[in-house]
Coordinates of C-alpha atoms in Angstrom, one line a residue:
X3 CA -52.8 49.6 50.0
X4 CA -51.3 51.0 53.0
X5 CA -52.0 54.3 55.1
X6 CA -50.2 56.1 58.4
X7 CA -50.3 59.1 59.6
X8 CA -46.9 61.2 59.9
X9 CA -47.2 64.3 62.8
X10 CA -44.6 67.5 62.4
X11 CA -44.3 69.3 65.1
X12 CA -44.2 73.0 64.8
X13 CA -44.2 75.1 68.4
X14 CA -47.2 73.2 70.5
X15 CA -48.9 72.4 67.6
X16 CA -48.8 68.8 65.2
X17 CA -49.0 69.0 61.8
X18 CA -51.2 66.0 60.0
X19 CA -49.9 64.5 57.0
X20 CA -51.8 60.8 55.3
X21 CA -49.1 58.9 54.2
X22 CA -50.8 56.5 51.4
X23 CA -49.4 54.1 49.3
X24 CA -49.1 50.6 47.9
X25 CA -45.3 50.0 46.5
X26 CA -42.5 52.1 47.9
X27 CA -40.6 53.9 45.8
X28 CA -43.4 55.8 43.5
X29 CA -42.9 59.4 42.6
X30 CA -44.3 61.6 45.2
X31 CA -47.8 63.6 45.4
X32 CA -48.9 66.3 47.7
X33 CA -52.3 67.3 48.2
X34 CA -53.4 70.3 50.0
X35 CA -57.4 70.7 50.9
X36 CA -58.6 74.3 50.7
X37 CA -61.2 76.1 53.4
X38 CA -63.1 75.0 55.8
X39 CA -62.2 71.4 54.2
X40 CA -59.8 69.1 55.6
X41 CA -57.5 66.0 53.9
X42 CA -60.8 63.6 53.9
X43 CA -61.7 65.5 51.0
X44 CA -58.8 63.0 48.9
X45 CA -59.3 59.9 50.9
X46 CA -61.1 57.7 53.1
X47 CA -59.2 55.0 55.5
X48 CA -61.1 52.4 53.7
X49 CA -59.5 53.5 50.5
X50 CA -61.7 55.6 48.7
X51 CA -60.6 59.2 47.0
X52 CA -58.3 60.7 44.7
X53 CA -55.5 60.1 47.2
X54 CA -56.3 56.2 47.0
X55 CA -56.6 55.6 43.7
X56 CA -53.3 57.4 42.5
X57 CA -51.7 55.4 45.0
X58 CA -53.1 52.1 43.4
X59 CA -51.4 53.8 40.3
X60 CA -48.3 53.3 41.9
X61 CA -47.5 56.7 43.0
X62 CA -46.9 57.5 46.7
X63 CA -49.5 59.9 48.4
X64 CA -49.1 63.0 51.2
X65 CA -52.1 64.3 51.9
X66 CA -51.4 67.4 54.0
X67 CA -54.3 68.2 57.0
X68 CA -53.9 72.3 57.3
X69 CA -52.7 73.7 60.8
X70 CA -55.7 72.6 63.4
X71 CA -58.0 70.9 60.6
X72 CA -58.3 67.2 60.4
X73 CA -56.3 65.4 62.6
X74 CA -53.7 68.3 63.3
X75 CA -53.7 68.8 66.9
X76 CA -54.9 71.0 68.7
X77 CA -58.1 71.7 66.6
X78 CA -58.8 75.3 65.9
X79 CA -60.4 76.9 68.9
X80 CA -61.0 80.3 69.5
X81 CA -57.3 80.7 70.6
X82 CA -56.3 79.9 67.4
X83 CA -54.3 83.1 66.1
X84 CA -52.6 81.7 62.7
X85 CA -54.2 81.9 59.2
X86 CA -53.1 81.6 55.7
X87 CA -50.0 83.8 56.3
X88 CA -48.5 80.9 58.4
X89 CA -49.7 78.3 55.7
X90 CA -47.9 79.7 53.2
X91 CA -44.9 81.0 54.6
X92 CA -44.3 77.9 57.1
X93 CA -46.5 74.9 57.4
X94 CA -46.8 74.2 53.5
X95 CA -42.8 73.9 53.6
X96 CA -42.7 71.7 56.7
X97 CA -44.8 69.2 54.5
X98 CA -42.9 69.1 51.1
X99 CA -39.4 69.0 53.6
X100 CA -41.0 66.0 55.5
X101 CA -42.1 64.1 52.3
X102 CA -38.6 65.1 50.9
X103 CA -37.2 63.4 53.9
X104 CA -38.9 60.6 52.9
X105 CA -38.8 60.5 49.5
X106 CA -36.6 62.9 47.6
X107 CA -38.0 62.3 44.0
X108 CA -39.6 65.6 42.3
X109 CA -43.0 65.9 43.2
X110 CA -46.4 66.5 42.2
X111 CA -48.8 68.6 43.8
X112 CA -52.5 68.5 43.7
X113 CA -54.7 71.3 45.2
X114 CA -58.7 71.6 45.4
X115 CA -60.8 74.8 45.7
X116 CA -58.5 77.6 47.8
X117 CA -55.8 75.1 48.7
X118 CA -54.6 75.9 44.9
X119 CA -54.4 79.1 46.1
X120 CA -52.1 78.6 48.6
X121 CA -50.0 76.7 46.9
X122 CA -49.7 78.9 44.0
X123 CA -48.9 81.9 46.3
X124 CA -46.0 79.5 48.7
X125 CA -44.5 78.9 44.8
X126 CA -44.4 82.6 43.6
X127 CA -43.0 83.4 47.3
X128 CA -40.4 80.7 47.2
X129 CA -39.5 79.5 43.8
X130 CA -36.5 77.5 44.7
X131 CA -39.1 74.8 45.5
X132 CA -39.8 75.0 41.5
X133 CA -37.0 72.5 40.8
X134 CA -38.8 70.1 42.7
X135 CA -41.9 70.0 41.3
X136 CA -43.4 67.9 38.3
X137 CA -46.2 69.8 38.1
X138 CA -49.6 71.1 39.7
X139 CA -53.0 69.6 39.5
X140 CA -56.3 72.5 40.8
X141 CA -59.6 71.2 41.2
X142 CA -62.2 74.5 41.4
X143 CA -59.4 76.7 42.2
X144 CA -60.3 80.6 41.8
X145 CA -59.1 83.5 44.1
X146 CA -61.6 86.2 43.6
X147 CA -65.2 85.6 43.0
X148 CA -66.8 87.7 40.2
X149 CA -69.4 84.8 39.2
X150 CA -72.9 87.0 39.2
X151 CA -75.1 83.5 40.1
X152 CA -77.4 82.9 43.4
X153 CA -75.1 80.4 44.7
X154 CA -72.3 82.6 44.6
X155 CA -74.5 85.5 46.0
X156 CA -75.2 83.3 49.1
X157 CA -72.4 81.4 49.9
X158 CA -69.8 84.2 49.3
X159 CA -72.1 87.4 49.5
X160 CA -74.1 86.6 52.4
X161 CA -72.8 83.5 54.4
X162 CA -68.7 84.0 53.7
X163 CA -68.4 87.5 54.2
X164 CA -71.8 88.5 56.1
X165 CA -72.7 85.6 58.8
X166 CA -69.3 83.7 59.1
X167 CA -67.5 87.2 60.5
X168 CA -70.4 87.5 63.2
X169 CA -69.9 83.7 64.0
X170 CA -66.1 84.1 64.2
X171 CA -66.4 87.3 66.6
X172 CA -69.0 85.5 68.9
X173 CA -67.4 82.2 69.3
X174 CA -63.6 83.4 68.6
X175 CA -63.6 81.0 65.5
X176 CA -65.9 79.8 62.6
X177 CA -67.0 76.3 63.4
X178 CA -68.5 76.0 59.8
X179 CA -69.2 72.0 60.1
X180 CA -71.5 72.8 63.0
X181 CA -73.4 75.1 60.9
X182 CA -73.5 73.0 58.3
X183 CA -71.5 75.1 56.1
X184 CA -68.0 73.2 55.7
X185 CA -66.3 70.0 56.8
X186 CA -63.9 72.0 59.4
X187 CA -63.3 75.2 61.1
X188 CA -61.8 78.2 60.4
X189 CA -60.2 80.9 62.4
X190 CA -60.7 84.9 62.6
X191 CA -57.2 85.4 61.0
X192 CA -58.1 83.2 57.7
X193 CA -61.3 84.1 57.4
X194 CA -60.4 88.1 57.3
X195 CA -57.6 87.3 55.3
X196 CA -59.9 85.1 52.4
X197 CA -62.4 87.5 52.3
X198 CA -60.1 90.4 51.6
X199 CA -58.6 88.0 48.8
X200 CA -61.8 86.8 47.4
X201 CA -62.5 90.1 46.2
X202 CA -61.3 91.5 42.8
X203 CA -58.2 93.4 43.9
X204 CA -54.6 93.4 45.3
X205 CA -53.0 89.7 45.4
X206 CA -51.0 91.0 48.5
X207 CA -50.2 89.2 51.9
X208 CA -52.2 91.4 54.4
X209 CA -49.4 90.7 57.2
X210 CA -46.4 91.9 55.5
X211 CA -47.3 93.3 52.2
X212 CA -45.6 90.9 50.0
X213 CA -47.0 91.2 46.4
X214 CA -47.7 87.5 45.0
X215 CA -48.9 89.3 41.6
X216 CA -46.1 90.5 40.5
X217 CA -43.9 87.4 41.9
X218 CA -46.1 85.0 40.0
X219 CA -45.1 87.0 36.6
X220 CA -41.9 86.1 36.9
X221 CA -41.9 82.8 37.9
X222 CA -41.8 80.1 34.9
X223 CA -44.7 77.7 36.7
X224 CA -44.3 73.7 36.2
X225 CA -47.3 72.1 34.2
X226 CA -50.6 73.2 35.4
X227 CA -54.2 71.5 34.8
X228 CA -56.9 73.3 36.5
X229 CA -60.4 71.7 36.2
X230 CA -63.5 72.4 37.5
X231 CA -67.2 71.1 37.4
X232 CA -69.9 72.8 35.4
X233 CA -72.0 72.9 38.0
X234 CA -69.8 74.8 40.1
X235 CA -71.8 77.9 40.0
X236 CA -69.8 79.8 43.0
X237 CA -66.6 78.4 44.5
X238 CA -65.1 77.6 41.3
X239 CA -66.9 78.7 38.6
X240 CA -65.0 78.5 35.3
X241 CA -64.7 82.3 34.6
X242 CA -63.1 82.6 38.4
X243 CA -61.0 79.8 37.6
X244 CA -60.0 81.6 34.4
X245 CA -59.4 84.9 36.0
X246 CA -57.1 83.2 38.4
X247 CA -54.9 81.3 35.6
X248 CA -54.9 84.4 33.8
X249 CA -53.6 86.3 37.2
X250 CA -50.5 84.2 37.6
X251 CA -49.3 84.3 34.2
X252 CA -49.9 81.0 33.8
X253 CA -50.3 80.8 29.8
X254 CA -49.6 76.9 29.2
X255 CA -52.2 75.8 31.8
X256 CA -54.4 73.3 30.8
X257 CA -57.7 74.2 31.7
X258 CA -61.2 71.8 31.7
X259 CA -64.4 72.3 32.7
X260 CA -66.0 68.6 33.0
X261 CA -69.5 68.1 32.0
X262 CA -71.4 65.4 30.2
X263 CA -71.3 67.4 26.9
X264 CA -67.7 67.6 27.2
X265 CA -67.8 64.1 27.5
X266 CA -67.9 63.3 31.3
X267 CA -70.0 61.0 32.7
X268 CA -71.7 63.8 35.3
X269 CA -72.1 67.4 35.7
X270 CA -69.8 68.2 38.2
X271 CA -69.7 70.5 40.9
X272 CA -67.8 72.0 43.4
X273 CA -66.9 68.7 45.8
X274 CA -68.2 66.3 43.5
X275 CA -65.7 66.6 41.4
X276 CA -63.5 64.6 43.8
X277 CA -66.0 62.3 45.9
X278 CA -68.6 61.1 42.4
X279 CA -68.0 57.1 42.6
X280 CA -67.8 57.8 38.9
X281 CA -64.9 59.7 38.9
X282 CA -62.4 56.8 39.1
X283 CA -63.4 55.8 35.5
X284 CA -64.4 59.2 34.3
X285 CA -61.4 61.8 34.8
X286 CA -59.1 60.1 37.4
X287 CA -57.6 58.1 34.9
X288 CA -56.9 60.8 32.4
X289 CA -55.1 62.8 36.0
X290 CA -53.0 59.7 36.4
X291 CA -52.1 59.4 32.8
X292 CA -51.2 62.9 32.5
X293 CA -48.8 62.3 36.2
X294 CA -47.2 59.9 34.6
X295 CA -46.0 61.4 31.4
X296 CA -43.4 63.4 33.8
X297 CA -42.6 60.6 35.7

């Protein structure tokens, strides 16, 4: 297996992308992290991850590192004015146009937690990019959080919308992997704009007003499996991840919640679900199977 990293430059800032693979010449995948995550959340440089093992399934691997997370440079500091609003309606095309560059099969794109968000909203914005897509893969993906459980109070009641704001505002960003809270950081712009997402109302971009909710009605979406963990009690519990196939219209969606009376080998939760060591013989094979029927 090989790796490199491939850097896009966009203004004074370069865009991280993890190149993994082990033939050339497999049909693209692009994975996008969600918050306060980066791209080690699909791989490890000593080949561990989702990311590794498809590409020892002969497919060939992007694994995207959001604007100022991972190894994007600069990190986010507290000049840091961008947010989701520039994920959606630049950086996530500058990745699919550099992997296309590269490799101009169709692709498939694989999200975890709030990058499926992201990704669903750049495809009801831009649904030319439809064409080129085999289909879409969401691990704990949700947009708003009605889940009435403790964890869910906590992380999103107290610590998301409650302590992370302060943080932001003293330190002009949310450095959530020095309080222990995330892998990365996160600045004022995303923050305000996920917390005014993650909760139950208008699926609008607060920057111009464009309405994703009625876009992603009339979009005909490629094939979608979203699964989650039932042990993810907050950040994508299965009734949010539900409500949020349900929001985009997306009636053929495949939709599992994996748990060992469904059959799985653990009860998954929320980041689990992608770093178990049993995942690579418990539902990574069935995710590579199901790529490869459209391949």
């Amino acid at each position: 297996m090989q790796q490199e990293s491939i850097y896009i430059t966009e203004g004074e800032e370069q865009l991280h992308l993890r190149h993994i693979w082990q033939r050339k010449g497999g049909v693209p995948i692009f994975m996008l992290h969600g918050l306060i995550e980066n791209g080690f959340i699909f791989y490890t440089e000593k080949g561990k991850g989702l990311a590794c093992y498809l590409a020892e399934q002969g497919f060939d691997v992007y694994v995207a590192d959001l604007r100022g997370r991972g190894k994007s440079l600069p990190a986010i500091n507290s000049q840091s004015t961008f947010g989701q609003h520039e994920t959606i309606t630049c950086d996530i095309a500058l990745f699919l146009e550099k992997i296309q560059s590269i490799n101009p099969q169709k692709m498939h794109l694989i999200a975890h937690s709030w990058g499926g968000v992201l990704i669903s909203s750049f495809l009801a914005r831009y649904p030319k990019w439809l064409d080129k897509v085999h289909s879409k893969t969401c691990f704990g993906t949700k947009r708003v959080v009605t889940a009435k459980t403790m964890e869910a109070y906590f992380k999103l009641g107290f610590m998301w919308r409650y302590i992370a704001p302060i943080l932001a505002k003293k330190n002009g960003y949310f450095d959530a992997k020095k309080f222990r809270f995330g892998s990365d950081s996160e600045t004022k712009k995303s923050l305000e704009e996920s917390i005014t997402w993650v909760i139950p109302g208008k699926w609008h971009d607060l920057n111009d007003g464009f309405d994703y909710y009625t876009a992603a009605q009339n979009i005909t979406w490629p094939p979608t499996w979203h699964l989650t963990g039932i042990s993810d009690y907050a950040l994508g519990h299965q009734q949010d991840v539900q409500l949020f196939i349900d929001e985009c219209n997306n009636r053929n969606a495949k939709f599992s919640v994996l748990s060992k009376q469904a059959g799985n080998q653990v009860n998954y939760d929320h980041i689990n679900i992608l770093t178990h060591p049993n995942t690579v013989n418990d539902h990574f094979p069935k995710l590579a199977l199901w790529l490869k029927g459209f391949s």
